[in-house]
Tab-separated table of C-alpha atoms in Angstrom:
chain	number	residue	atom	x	y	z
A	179	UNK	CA	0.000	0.000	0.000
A	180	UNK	CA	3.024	2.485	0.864
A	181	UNK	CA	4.456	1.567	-3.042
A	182	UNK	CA	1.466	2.566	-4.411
A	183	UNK	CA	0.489	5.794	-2.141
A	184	UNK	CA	4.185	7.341	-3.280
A	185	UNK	CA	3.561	6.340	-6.998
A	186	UNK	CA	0.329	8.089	-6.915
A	187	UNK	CA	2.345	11.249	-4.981
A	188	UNK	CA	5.129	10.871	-7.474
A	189	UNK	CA	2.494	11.100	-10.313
A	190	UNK	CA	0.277	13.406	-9.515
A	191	UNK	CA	1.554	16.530	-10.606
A	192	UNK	CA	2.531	14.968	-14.192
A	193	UNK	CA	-0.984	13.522	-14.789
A	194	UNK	CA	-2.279	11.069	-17.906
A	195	UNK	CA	-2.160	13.862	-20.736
A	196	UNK	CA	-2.475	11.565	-23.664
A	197	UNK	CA	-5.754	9.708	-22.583
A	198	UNK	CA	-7.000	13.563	-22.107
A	199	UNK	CA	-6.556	14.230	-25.500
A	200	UNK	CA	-9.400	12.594	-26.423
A	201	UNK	CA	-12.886	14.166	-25.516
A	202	UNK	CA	-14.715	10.697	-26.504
A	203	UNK	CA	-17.914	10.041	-23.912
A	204	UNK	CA	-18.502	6.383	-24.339
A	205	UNK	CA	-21.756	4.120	-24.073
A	206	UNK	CA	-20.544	2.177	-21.165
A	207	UNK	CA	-21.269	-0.256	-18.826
A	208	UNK	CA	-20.266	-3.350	-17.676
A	209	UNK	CA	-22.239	-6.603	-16.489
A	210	UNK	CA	-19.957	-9.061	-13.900
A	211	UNK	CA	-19.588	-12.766	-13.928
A	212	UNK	CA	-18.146	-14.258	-10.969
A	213	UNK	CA	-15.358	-16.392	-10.346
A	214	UNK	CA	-15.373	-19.273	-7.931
A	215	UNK	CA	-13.296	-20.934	-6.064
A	216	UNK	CA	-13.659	-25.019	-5.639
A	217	UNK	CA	-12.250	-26.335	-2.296
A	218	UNK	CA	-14.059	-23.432	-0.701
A	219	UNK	CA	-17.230	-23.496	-2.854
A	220	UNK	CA	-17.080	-19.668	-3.030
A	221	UNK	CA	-17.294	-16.949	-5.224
A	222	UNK	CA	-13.964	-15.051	-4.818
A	223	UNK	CA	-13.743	-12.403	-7.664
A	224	UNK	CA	-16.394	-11.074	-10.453
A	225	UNK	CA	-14.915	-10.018	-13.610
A	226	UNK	CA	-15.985	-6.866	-15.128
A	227	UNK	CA	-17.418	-7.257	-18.646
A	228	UNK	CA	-17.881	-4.131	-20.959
A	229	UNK	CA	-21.126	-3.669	-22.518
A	230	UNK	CA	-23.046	-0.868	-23.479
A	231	UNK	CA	-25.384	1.376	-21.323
A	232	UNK	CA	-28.330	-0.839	-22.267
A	233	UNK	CA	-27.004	-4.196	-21.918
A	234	UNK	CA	-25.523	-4.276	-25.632
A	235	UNK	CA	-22.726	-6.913	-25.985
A	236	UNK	CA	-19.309	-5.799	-26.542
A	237	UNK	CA	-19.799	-5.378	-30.048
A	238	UNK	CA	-21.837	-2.118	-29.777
A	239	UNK	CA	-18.846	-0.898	-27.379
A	240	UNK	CA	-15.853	-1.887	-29.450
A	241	UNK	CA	-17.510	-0.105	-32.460
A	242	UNK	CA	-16.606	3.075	-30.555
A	243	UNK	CA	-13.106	2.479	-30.735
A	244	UNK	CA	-10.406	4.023	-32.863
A	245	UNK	CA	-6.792	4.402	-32.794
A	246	UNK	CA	-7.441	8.071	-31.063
A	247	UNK	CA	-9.765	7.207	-28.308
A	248	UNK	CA	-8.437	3.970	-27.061
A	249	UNK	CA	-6.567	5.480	-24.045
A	250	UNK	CA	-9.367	7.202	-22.760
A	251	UNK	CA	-11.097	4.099	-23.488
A	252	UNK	CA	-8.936	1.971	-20.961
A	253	UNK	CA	-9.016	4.690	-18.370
A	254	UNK	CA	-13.023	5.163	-18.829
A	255	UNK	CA	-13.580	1.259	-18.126
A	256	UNK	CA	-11.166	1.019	-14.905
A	257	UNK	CA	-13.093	4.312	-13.072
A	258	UNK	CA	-16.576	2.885	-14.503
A	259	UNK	CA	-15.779	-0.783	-13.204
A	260	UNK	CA	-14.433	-0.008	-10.060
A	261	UNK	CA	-17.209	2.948	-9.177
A	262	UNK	CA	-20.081	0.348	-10.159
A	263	UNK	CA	-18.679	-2.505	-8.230
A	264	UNK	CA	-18.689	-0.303	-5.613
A	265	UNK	CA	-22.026	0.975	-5.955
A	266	UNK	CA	-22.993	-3.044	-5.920
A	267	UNK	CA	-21.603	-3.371	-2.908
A	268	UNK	CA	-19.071	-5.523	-3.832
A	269	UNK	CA	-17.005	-7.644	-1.463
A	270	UNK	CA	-14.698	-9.649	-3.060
A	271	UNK	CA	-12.364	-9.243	-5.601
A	272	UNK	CA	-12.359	-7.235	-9.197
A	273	UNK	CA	-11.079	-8.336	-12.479
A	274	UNK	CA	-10.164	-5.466	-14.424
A	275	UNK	CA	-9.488	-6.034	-18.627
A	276	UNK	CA	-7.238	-3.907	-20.046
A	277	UNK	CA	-5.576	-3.486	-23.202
A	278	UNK	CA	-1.408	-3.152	-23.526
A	279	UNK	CA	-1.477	-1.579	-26.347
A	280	UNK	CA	-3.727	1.734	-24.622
A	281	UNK	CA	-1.119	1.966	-22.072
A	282	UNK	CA	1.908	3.804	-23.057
A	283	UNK	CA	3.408	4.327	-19.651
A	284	UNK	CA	1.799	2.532	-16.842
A	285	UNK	CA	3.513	4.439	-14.354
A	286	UNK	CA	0.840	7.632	-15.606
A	287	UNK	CA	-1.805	5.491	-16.925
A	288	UNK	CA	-2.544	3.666	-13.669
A	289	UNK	CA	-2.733	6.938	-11.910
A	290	UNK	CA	-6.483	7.507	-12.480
A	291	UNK	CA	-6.871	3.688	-11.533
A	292	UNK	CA	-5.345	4.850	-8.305
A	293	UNK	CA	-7.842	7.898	-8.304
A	294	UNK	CA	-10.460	5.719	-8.844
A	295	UNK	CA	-9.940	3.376	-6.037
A	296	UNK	CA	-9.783	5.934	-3.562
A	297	UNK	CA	-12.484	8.046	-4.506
A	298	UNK	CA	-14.815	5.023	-3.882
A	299	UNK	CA	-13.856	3.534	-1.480
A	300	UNK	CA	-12.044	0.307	-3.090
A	301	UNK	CA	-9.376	-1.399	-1.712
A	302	UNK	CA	-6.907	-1.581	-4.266
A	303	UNK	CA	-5.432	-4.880	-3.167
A	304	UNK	CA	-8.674	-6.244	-4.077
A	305	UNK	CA	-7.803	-5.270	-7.860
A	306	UNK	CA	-7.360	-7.965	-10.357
A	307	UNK	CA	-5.935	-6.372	-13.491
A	308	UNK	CA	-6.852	-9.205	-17.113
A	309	UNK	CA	-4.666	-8.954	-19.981
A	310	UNK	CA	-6.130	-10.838	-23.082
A	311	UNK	CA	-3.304	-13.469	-24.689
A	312	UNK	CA	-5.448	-13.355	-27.589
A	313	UNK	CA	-4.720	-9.471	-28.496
A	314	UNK	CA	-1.731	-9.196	-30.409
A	315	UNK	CA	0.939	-6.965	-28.234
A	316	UNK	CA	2.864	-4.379	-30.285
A	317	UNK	CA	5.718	-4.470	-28.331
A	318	UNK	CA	6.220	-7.824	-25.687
A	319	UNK	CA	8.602	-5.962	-23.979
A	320	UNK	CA	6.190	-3.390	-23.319
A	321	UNK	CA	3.569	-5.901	-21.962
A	322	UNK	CA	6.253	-7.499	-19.379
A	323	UNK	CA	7.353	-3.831	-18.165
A	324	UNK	CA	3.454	-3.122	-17.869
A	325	UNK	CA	2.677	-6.355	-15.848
A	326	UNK	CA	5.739	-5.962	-13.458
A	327	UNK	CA	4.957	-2.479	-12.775
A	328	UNK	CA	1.458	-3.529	-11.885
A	329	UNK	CA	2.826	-6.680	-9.725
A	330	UNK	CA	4.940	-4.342	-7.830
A	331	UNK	CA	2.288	-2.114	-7.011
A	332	UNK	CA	0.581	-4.834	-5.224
A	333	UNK	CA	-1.996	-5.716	-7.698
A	334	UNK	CA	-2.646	-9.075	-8.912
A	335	UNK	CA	-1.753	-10.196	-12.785
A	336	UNK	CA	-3.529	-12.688	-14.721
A	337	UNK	CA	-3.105	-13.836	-18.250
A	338	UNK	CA	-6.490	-14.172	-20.012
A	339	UNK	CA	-7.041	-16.506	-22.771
A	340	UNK	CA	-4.303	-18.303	-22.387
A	341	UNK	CA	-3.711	-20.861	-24.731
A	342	UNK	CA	-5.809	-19.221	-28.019
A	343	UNK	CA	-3.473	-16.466	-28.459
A	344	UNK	CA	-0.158	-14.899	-29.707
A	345	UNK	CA	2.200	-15.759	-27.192
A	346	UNK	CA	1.691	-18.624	-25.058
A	347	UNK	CA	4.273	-20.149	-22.910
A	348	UNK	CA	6.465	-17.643	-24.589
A	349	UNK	CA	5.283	-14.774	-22.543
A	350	UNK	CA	5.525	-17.272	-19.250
A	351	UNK	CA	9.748	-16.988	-19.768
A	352	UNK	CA	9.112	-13.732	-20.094
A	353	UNK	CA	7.080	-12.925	-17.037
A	354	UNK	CA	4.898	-14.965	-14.711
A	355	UNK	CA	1.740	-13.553	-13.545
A	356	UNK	CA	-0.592	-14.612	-10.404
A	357	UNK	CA	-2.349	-16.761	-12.468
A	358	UNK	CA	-3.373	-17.787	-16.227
A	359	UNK	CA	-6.663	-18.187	-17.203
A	360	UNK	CA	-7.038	-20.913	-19.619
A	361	UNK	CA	-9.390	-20.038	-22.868
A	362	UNK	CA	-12.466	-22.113	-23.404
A	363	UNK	CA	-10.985	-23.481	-26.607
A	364	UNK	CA	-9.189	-26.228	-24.258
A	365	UNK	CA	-12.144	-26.421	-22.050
A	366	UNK	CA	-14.845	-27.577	-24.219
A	367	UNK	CA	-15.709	-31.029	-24.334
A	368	UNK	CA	-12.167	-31.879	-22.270
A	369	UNK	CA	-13.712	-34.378	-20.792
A	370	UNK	CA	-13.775	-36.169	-24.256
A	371	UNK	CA	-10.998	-35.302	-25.615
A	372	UNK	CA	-7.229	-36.817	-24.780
A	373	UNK	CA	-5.064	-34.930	-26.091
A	374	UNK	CA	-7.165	-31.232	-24.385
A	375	UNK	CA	-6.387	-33.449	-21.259
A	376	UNK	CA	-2.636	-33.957	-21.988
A	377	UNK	CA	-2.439	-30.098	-22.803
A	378	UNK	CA	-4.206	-29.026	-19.643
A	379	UNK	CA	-1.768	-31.329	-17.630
A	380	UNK	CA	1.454	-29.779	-19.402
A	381	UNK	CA	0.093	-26.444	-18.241
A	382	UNK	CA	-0.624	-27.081	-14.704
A	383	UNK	CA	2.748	-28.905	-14.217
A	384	UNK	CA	4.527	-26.006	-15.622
A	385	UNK	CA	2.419	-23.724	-13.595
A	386	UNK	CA	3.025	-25.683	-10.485
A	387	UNK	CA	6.364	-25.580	-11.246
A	388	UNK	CA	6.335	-21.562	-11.511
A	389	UNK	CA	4.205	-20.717	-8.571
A	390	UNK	CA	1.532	-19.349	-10.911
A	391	UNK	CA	-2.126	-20.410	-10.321
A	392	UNK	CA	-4.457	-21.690	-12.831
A	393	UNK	CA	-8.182	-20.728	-13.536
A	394	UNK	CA	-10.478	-22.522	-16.124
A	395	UNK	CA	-12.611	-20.311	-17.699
A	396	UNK	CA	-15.538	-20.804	-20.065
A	397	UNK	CA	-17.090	-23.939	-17.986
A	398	UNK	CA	-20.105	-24.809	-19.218
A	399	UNK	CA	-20.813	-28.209	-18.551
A	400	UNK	CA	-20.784	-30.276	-15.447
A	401	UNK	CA	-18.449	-32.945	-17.071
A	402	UNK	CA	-16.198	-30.073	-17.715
A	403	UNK	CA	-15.772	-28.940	-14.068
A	404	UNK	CA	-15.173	-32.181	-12.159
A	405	UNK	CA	-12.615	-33.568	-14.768
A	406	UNK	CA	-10.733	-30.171	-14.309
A	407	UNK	CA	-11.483	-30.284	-10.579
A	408	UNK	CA	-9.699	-33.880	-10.649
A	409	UNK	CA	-7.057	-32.542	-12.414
A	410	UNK	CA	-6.398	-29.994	-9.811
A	411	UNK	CA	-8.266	-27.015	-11.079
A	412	UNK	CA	-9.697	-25.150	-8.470
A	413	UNK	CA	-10.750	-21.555	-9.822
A	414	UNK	CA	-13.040	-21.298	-12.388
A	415	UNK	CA	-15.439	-19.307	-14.870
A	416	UNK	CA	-18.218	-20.030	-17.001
A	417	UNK	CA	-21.676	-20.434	-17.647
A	418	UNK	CA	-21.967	-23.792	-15.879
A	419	UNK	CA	-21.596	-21.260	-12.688
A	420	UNK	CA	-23.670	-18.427	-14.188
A	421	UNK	CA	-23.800	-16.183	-16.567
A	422	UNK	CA	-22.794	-12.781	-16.669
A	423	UNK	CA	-25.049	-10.604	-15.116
A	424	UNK	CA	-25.773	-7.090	-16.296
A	425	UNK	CA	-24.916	-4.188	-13.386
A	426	UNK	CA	-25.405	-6.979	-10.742
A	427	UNK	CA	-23.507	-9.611	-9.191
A	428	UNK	CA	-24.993	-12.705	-9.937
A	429	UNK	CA	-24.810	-15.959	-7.270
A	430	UNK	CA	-23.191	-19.471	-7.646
A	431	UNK	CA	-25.562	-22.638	-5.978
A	432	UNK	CA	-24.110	-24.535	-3.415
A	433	UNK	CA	-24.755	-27.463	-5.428
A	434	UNK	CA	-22.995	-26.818	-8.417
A	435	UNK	CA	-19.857	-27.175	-6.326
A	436	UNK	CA	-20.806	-31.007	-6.129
């Protein structure tokens, strides 16, 4: 807490001028799908899911975007996020998305993160920050110096989409975050399917190995869960849990722990 109370001192006076030079007001929202945890049959983190002020799916939001606006973008979705969490009287942790390529110097850009967090009330330990493995990175480098500047801050990392993207194990030599989340892609049907099984074991062993935990995501079936459960899975995401819920936090059934 200390780190990040002097990087918001040290910042404050410089401020995030390129995500204010664009005026864009967006047609924002976000609905929240929860993330569970296994042995304690818990939800333990909802992830924040950009949509548009109606409910539209992401594809009414990302047709906003442009090369000129996507700073203001990134910085618009952690302050929304974080103040509607709040205002749902959340109590457990928040995944934030965000994209690498809007960040060009994450020791300004996380400064109205910071703001954010403070102005309502949100402990910023609780702050799970998503990159998407799927979204190609401009620079890697710049991605690893992102991530480690967020780690040392205190927040937690997390890979997204891990396994359906650009880098793969590549970025693990690179940099090891909290935890990966592994895409849906390996998930479906891996109860069925060997060789899904024999991927999903490489990865855990080499995530074991690396101190970095593991969440499936994109559950949808029972089967799903308990052969990842056996496997030792034990956070997870996905429909079989519930769907996301528009501006509410939506509950997981005892039972679907079973």
């Amino acid at each position: 807490m200390q780190t990040i109370v002097r990087a918001q001192q040290h910042e404050g006076a410089t401020g995030c001028g390129q995500c204010r030079k664009s005026a864009t007001e967006f047609d924002l929202s976000f609905a929240f799908q929860p993330i569970v945890k296994a042995s304690t049959r818990t939800v333990v983190s909802y992830e924040a899911l950009a949509r548009g002020s109606k409910g539209q799916g992401f594809a009414h939001v990302a047709a906003q975007l442009n090369d000129d606006n996507l700073y203001h973008f990134d910085q618009r979705c952690r302050v929304r996020a974080i103040e509607l969490a709040t205002r749902l009287g959340l109590q457990v942790d928040l995944n934030i998305n965000f994209s690498p390529n809007a960040v060009y110097r994450p020791e300004l850009c996380i400064r109205t993160t910071l703001e954010a967090a403070e102005k309502y009330g949100f402990p910023v330990e609780r702050i799970h920050f998503e990159v998407t493995e799927s979204e190609e990175v401009r620079e890697k480098a710049h991605l690893t110096t992102i991530l480690a500047y967020y780690k040392m801050l205190g927040f937690t990392t997390a890979i997204d989409d891990f396994g359906a993207g650009f880098s793969g194990l590549n970025l693990l030599a690179e940099f090891q975050p909290d935890y990966i989340k592994i895409d849906r892609v390996l998930i479906d049907q891996i109860d069925l399917h060997a060789v899904k099984q024999a991927i999903v074991d490489g990865v855990l062993h080499t995530c074991n190995k690396l101190g970095i935990g593991v969440l499936a995501e994109g559950v949808e079936r029972r089967e799903e869960y308990q052969w990842l459960k056996g496997a030792g899975v034990d956070l997870f995401q996905g429909y079989y849990f519930a769907r996301p819920g528009f501006e509410q936090l939506p509950q997981v059934p005892a039972e679907l722990f079973d």
